Short mmCIF file of C-alpha atoms and ligand atoms in Angstrom, two decimals:
data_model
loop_
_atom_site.label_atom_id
_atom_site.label_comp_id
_atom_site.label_asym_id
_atom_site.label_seq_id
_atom_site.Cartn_x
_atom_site.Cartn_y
_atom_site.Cartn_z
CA UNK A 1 101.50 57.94 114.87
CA UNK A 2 102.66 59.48 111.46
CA UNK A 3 102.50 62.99 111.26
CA UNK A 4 99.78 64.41 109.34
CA UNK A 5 100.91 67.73 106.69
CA UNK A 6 98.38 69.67 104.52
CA UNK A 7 99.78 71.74 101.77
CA UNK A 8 97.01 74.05 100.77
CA UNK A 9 98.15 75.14 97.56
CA UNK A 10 99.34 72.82 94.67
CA UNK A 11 101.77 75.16 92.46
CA UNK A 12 105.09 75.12 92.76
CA UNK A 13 106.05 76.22 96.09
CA UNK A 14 103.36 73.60 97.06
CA UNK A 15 104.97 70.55 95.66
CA UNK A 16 108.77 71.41 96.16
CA UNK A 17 107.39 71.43 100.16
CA UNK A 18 106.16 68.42 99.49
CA UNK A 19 109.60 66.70 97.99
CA UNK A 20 111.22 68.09 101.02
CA UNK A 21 109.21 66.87 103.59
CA UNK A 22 109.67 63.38 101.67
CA UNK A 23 113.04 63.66 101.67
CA UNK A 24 113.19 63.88 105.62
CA UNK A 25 113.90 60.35 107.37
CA UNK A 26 110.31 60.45 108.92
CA UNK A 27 106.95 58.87 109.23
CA UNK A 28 104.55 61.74 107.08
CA UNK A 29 101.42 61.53 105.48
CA UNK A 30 101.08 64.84 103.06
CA UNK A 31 97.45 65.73 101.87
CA UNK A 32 98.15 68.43 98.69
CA UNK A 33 95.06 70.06 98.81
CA UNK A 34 94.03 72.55 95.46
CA UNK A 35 90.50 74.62 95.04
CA UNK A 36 90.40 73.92 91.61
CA UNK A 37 90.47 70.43 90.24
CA UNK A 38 93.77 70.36 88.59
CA UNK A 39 96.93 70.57 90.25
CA UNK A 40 100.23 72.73 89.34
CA UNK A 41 99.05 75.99 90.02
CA UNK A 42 101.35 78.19 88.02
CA UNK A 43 102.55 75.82 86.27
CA UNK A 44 99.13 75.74 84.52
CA UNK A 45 97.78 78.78 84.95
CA UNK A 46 101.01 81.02 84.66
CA UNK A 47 103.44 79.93 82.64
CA UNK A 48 103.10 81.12 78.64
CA UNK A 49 101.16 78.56 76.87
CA UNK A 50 103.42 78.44 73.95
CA UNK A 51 106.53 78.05 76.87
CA UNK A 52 105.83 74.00 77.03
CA UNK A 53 108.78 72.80 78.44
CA UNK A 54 108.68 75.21 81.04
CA UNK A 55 105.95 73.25 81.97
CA UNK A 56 108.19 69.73 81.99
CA UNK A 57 108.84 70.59 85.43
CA UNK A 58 105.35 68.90 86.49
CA UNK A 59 106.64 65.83 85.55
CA UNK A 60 108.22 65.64 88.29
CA UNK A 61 105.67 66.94 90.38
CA UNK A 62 103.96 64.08 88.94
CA UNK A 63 106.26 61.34 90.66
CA UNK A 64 105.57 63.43 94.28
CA UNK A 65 102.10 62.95 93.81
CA UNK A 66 102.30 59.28 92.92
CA UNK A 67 104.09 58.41 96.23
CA UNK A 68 101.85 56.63 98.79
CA UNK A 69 102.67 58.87 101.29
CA UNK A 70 100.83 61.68 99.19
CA UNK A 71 97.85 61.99 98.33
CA UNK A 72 96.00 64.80 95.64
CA UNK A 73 92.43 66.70 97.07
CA UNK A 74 91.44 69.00 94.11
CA UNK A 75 88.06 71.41 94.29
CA UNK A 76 88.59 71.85 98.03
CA UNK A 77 88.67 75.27 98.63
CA UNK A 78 89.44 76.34 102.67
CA UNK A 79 87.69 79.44 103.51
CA UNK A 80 84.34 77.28 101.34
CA UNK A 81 84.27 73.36 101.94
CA UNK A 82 86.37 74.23 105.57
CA UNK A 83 88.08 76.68 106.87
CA UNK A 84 91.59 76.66 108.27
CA UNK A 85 90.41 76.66 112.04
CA UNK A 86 89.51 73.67 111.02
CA UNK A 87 91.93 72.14 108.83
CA UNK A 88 94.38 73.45 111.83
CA UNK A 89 92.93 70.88 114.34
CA UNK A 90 92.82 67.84 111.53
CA UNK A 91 96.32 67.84 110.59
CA UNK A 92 99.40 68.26 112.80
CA UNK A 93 100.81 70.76 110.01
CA UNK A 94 99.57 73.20 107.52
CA UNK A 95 102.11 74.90 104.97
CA UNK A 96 100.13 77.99 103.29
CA UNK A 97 101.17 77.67 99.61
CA UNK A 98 98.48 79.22 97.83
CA UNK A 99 100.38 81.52 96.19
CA UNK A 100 99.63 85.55 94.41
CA UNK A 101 96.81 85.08 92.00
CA UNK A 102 95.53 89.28 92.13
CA UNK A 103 96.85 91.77 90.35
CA UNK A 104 98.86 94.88 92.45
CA UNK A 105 97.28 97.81 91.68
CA UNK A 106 98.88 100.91 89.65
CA UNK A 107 97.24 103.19 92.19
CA UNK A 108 96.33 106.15 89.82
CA UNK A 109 92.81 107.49 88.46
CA UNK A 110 90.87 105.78 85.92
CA UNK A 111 92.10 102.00 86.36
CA UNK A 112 88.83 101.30 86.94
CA UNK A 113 87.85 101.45 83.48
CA UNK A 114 86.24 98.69 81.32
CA UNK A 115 89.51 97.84 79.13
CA UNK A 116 92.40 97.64 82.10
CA UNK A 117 92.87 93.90 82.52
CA UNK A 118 95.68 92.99 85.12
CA UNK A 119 98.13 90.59 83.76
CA UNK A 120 97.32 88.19 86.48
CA UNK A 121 93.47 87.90 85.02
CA UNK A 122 94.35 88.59 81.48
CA UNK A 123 97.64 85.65 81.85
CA UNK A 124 94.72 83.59 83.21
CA UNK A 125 92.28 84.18 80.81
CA UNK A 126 94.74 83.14 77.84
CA UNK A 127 95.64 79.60 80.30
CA UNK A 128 92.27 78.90 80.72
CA UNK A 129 91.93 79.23 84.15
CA UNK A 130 88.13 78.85 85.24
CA UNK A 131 87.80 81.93 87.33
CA UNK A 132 88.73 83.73 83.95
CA UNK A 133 87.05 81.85 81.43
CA UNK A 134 84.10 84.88 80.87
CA UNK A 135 86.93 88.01 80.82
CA UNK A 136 86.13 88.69 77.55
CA UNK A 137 89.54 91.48 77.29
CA UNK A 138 88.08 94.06 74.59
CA UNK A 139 90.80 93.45 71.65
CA UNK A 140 89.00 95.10 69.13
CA UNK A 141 91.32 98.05 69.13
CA UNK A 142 94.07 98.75 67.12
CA UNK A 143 96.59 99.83 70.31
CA UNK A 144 97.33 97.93 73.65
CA UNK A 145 99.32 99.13 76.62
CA UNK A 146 101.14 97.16 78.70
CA UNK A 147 102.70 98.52 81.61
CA UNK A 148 105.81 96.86 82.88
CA UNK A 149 109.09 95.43 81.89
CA UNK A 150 108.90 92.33 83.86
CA UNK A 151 108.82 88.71 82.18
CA UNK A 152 105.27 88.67 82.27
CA UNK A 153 104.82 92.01 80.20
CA UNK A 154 106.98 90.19 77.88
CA UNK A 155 104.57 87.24 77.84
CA UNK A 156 101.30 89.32 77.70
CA UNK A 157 102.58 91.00 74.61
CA UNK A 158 104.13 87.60 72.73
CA UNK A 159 100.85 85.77 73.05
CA UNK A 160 98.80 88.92 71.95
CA UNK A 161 100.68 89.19 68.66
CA UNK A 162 101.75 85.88 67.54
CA UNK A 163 99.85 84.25 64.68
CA UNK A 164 97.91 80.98 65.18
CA UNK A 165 100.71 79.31 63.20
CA UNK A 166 103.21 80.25 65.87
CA UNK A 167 100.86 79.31 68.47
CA UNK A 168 99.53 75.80 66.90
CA UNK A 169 102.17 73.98 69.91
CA UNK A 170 100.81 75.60 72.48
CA UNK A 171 97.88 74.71 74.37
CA UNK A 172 96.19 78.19 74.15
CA UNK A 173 92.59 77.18 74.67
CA UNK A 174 90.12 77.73 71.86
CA UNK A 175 88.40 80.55 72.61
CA UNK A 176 91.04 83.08 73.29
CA UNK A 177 93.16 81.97 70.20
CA UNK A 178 89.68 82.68 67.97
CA UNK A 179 89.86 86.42 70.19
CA UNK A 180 93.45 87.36 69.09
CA UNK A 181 92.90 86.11 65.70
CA UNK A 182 90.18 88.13 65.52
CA UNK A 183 91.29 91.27 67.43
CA UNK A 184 92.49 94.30 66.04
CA UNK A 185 95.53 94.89 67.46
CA UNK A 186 98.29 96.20 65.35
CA UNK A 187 100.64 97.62 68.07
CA UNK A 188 101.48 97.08 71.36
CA UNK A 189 103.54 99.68 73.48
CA UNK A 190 105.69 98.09 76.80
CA UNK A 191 106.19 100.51 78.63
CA UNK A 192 108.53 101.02 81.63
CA UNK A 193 108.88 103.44 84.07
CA UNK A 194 112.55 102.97 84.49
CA UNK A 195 115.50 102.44 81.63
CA UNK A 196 117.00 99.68 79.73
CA UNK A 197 119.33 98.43 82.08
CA UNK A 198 116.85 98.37 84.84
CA UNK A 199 114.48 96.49 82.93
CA UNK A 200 112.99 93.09 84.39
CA UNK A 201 112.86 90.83 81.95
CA UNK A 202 115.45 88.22 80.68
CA UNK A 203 117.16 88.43 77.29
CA UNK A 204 115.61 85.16 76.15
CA UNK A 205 112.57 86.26 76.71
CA UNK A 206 113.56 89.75 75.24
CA UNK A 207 115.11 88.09 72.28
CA UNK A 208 112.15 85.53 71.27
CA UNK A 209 110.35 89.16 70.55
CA UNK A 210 112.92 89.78 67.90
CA UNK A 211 111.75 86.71 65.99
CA UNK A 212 107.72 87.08 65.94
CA UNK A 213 106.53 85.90 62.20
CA UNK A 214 104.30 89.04 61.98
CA UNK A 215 105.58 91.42 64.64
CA UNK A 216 108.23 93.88 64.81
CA UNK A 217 110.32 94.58 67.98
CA UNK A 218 110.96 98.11 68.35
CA UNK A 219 113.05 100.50 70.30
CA UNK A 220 114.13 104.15 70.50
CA UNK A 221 117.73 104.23 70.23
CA UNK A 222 117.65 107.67 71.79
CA UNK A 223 116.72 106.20 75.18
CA UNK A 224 119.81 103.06 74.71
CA UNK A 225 122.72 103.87 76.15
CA UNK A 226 125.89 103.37 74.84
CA UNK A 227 127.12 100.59 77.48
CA UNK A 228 125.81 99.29 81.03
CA UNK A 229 127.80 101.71 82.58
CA UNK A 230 129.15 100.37 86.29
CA UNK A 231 127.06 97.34 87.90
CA UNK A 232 128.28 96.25 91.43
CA UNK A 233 126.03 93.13 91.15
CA UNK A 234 128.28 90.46 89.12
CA UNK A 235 125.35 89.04 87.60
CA UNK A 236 124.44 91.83 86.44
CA UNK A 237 127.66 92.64 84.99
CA UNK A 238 127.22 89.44 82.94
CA UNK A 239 123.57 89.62 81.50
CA UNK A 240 122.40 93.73 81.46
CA UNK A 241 125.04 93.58 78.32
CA UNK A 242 123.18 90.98 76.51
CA UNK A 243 120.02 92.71 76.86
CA UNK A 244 120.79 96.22 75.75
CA UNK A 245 122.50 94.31 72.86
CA UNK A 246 119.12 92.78 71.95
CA UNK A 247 117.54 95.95 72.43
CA UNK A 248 120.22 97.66 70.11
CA UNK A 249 118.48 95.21 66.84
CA UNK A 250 115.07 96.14 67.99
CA UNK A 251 116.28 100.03 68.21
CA UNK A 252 117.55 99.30 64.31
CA UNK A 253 114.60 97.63 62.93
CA UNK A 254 111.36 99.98 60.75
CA UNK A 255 108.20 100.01 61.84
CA UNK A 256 106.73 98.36 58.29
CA UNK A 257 108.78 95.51 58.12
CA UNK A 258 106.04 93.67 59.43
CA UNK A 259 102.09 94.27 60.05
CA UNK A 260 102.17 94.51 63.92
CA UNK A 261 104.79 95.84 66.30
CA UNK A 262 105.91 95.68 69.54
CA UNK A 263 107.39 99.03 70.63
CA UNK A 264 109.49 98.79 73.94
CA UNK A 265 109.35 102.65 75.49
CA UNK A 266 111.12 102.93 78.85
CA UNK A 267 111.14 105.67 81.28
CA UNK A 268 107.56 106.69 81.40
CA UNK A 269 105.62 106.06 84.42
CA UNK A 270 101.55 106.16 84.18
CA UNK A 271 99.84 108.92 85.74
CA UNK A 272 96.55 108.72 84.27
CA UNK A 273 94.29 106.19 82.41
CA UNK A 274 92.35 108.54 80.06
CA UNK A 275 88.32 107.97 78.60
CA UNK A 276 84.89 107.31 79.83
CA UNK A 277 83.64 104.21 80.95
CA UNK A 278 86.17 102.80 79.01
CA UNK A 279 89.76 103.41 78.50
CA UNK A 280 90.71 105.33 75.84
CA UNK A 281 94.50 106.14 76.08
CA UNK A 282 97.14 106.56 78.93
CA UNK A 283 98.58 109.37 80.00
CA UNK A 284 102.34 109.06 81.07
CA UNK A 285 104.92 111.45 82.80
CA UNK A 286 108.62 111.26 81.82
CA UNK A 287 110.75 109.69 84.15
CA UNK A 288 114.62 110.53 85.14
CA UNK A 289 116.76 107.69 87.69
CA UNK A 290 117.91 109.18 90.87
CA UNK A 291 119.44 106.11 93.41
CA UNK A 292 117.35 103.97 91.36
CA UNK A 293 114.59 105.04 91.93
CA UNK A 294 112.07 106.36 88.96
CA UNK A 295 111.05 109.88 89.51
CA UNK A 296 108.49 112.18 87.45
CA UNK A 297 110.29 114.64 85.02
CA UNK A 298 106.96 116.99 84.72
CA UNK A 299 106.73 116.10 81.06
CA UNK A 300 104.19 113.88 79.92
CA UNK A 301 102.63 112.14 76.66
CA UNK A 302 99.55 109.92 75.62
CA UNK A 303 99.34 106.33 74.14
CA UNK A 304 95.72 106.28 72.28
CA UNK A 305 94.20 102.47 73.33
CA UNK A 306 91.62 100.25 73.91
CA UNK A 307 93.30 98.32 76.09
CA UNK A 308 95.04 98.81 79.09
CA UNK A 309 97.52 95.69 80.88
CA UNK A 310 98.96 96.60 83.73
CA UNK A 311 101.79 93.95 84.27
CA UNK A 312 103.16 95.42 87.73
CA UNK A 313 103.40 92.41 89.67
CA UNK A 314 101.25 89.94 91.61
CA UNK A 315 99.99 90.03 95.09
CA UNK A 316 98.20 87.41 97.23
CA UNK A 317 94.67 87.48 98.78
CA UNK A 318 94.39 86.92 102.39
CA UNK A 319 93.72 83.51 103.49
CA UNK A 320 90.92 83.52 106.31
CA UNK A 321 91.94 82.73 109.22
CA UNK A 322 96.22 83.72 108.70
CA UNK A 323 97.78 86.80 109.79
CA UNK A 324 97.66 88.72 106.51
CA UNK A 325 100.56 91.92 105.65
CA UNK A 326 98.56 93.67 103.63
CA UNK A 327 100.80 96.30 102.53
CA UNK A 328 103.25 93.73 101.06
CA UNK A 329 100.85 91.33 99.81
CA UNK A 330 101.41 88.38 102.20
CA UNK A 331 100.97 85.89 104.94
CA UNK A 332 102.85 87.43 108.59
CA UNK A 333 105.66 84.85 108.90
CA UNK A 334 109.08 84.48 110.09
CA UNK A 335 111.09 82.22 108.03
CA UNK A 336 108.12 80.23 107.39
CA UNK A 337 106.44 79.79 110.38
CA UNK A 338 103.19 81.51 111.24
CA UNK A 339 101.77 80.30 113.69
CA UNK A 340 101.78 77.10 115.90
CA UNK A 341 101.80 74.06 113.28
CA UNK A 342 101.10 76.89 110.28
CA UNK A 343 103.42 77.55 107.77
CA UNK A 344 103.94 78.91 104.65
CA UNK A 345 105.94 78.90 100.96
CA UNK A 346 106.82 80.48 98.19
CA UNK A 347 104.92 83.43 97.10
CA UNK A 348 102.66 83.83 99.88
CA UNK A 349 105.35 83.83 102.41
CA UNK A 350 107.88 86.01 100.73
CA UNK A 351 106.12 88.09 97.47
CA UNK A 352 105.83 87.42 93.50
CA UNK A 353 109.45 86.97 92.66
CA UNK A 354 111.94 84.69 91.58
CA UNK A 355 111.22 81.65 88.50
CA UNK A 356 109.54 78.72 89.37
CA UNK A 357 112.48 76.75 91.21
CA UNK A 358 113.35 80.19 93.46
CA UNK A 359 110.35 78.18 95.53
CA UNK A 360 112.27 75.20 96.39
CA UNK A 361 114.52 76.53 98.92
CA UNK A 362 111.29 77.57 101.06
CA UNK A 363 110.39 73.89 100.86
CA UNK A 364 113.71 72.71 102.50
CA UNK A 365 113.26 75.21 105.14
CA UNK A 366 109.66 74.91 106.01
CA UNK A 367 110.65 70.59 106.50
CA UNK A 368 113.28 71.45 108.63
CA UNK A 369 110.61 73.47 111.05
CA UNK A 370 107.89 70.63 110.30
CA UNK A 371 110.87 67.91 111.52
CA UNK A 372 111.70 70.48 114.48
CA UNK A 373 108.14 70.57 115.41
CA UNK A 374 106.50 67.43 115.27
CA UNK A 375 109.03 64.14 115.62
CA UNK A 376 105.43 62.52 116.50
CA UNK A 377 102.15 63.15 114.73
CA UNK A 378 98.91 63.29 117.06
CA UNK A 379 96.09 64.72 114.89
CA UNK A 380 93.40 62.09 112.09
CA UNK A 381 94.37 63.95 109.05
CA UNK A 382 92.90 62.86 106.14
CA UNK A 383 90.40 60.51 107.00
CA UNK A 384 88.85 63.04 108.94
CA UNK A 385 88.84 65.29 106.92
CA UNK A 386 87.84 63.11 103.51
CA UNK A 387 84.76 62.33 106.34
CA UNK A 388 83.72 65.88 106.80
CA UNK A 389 84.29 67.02 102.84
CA UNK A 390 81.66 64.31 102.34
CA UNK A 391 79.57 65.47 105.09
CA UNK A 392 79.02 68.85 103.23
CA UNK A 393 78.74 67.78 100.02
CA UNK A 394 82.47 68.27 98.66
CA UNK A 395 83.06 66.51 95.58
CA UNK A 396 87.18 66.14 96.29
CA UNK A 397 88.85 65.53 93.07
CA UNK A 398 91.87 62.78 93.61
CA UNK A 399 94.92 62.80 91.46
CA UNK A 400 93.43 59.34 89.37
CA UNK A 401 90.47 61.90 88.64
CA UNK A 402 93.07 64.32 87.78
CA UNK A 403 95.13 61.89 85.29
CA UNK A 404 91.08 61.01 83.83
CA UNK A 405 91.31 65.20 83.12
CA UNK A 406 93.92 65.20 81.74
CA UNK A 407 94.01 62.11 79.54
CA UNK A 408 90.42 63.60 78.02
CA UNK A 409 92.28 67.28 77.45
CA UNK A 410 95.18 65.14 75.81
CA UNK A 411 92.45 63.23 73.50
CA UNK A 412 90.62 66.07 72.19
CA UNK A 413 94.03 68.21 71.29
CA UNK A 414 95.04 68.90 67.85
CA UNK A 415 98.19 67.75 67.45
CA UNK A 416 100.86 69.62 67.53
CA UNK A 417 98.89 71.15 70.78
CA UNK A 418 99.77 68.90 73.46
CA UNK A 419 96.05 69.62 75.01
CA UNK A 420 92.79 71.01 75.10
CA UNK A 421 92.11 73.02 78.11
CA UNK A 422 88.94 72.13 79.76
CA UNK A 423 88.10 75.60 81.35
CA UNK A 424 85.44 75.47 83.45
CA UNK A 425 85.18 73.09 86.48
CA UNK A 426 81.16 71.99 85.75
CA UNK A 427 83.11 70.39 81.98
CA UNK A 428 85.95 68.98 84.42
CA UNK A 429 83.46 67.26 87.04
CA UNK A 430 81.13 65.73 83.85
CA UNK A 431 84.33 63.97 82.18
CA UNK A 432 84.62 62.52 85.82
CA UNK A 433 80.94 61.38 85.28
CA UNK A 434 79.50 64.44 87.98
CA UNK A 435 77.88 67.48 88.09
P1 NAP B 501 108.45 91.83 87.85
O1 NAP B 501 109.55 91.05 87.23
O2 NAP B 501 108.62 92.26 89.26
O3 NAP B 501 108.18 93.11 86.92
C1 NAP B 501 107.26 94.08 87.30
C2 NAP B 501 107.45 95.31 86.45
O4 NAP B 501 106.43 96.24 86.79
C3 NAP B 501 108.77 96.05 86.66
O5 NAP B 501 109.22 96.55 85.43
C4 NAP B 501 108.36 97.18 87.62
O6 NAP B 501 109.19 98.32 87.53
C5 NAP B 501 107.00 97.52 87.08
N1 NAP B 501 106.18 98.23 88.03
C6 NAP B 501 105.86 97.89 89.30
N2 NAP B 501 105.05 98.80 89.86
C7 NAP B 501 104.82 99.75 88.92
C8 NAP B 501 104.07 100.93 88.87
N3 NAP B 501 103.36 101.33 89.93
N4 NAP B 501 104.08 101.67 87.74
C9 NAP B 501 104.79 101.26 86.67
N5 NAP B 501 105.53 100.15 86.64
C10 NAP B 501 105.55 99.38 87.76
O7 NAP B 501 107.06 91.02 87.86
P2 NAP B 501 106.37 90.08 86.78
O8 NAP B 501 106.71 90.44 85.40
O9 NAP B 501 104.95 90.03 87.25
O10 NAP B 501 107.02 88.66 87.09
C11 NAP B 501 106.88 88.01 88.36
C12 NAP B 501 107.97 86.94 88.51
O11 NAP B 501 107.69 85.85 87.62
C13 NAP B 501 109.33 87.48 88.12
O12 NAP B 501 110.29 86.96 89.00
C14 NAP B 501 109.52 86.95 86.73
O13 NAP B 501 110.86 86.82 86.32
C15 NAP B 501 108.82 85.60 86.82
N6 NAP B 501 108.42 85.17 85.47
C16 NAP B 501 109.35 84.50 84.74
C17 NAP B 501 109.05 84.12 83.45
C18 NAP B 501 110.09 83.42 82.65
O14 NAP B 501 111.11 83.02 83.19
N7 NAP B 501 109.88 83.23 81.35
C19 NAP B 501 107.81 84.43 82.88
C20 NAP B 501 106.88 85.12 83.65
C21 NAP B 501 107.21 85.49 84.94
P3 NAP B 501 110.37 98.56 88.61
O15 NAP B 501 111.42 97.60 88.25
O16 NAP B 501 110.71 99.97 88.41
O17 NAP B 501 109.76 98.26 89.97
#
């Protein structure tokens, strides 16, 4: 009997277990199973919507799903339409890939306050993701904070200040591009609690800020240092130059050579978000390095804003049912495994780091347990459980219904967009002819 695999999770991590497992000299049936009707997680959701050939990866993706061993269950949600007691006694195997969708908090007073949207919602909001589709971020102020220097501060910031122009091939849905157009926003401070050389991001994405039609990248040159000073890490040797180099033009460029700016501050942790019910500045303390480590310098300084974006990292829910770590954000497993026939991938097994193909190696290892595991399959899989989704009611989503989204997103896009985000899952489910 072939061995039966769910992947519950249909991102990255989700699919590269699913090319591994292929590539194993064995009999498998793979059901990819997503809570939302679209599949790519990520991919969709995460990546910059004006970063479109990041995105090329899902053409491969694409080909995995298309193989008959796979098959694509969108709008299935375990913990809702069945739980993973369940799913556990359909399938022989059950690799957790479900990814870090919440935001970590920043763990000081007043982040409670209407205006601080976590990058993970507000990076949603901007992809059209239909959990997100009623924020509503308040962006009629003049200043936003974002708090970070990670890739996805750098991302937050781009698409908040780029014109429409710049945006026109991206497939920013509708109703946040009319938002930023019409928002207020005239600077944005990124601000990190450690220095230059520390920072997260990657030069290209630190140098595409240089180049913004209407914003100005801007830095102190008191807080550059002169050179990298001594890296042991050898990749680090080769790319911390580059970046304080690109940091070096920002620190050299005025404040009115164009309408908006971006203004990169580093060493400033936040201690405070300051207002009412709603945020009306931050409050930071001055930060010195010792081992590495950011430490408060018992000075401190206020940012007047509307708008507060904590950009500190991801962390995943607990999935009912798993052991959950919750004070690193993720699923109890060694190496991958988790429990008898449970498994898990990519950010859910090991944190919110890494670009999108850091996943794939978790693939390759969590086939290599599946193959250790289960040279025979003994469990239904997916008729059984295609049975009981109908049972309750489930309207699963294949990848055919998937490639009908898509193909109506494509259609109503003006070109050079490549598509037209449907962003709810009731306007997904009518182009499929449901409710
Ligand atoms: P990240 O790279 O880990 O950056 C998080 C940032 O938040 C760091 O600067 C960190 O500072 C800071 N931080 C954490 N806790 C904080 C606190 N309590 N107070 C103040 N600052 C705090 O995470 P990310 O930006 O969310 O990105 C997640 C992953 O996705 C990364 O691997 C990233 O490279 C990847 N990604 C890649 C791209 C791309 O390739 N274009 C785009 C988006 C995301 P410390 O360093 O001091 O901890």
């Amino acid at each position: 009997m072939s061995v039966s695999i769910a992947i519950v999770g249909t991102g990255p991590a989700g699919f590269y277990a699913a090319d591994a497992l292929l590539k194993q000299d064995a009999d498998y049936r793979i059901d990819l199973i997503d809570r939302l009707p679209t599949p790519y997680g990520l991919i969709r959701f995460g990546v910059a919507p004006d970063h479109q050939t990041t995105k090329n990866v899902s053409n491969s993706f694409e080909r995995t799903a298309a193989r008959d061993e796979v098959c694509f269950l969108g709008n299935v949600e375990i913990g809702r339409d069945v739980s993973l007691d369940e799913l556990r006694g359909l399938f022989d195997a059950v690799i957790l890939a479900v990814g870090a969708g919440a935001d970590r908090a920043l763990g000081i007073p007043g982040e409670d306050k209407r205006g601080v949207i976590g990058s993970a919602a507000f990076v949603g909001w901007y992809n059209a993701h239909p959990d997100l589709r009623g924020l509503d971020p308040p962006l009629g102020t003049e200043a936003a904070v974002v708090i970070g220097h990670g890739n996805v501060a750098i991302d937050v910031a781009r698409v908040l200040v780029k014109t429409p122009g710049e945006m026109a091939d991206s497939d920013l849905p509708d109703y946040a591009g009319a938002a930023i157009r019409a928002s207020a926003i005239t600077d944005v401070y990124l601000v990190g609690r450690r220095g230059p050389i520390q920072a997260k991001f990657t030069n290209k994405e630190l140098r595409e800020m240089g180049r913004l039609e209407n914003a100005v990248a801007l830095a102190d040159p008191a807080q550059l240092p002169a050179d990298v000073g001594d890296l042991e890490d050898e990749r680090e040797r080769r790319i911390k130059p580059k970046i304080l180099a690109t940091l070096k033009e920002f620190a050299e460029h005025q404040p009115d050579e164009k309408p908006k700016r971006v203004r990169f501050q580093f060493f400033a942790q936040p201690v405070e978000v300051l207002g009412g019910e709603s945020v009306e500045g931050v409050r930071f303390e001055r930060t010195k390095l010792e081992d590495g480590r950011a430490v408060g310098a018992g000075e401190f300084y206020d940012i007047k804003c509307g708008l507060v974006i904590p950009a500190v990292g991801y962390r995943s829910d607990p999935v009912p049912g798993a052991p959950f770590d919750d004070k690193r954000g993720i699923v109890v497993n060694e190496d991958g495994r988790v429990g008898d026939g449970l498994y898990a991938v990519g950010w859910i097994k090991r944190g919110p780091t890494g670009v999108i193909a850091t996943n794939r190696p978790d693939g390759v290892v969590v086939a290599k347990h599946v193959a250790a595991d289960f040279p025979e399959g003994s469990k239904p899989g997916r008729e059984t459980l295609m049975v009981l989704l109908q049972e309750r009611g489930v309207r699963a989503v294949s990848f055919d219904d998937w490639k009908t989204i898509e193909r109506a997103e494509i259609e109503a896009a003006t070109p050079p967009a490549p598509r037209r985000k449907l962003a709810t899952i009731d306007e997904m489910l009518a182009v499929l002819g449901q409710d």
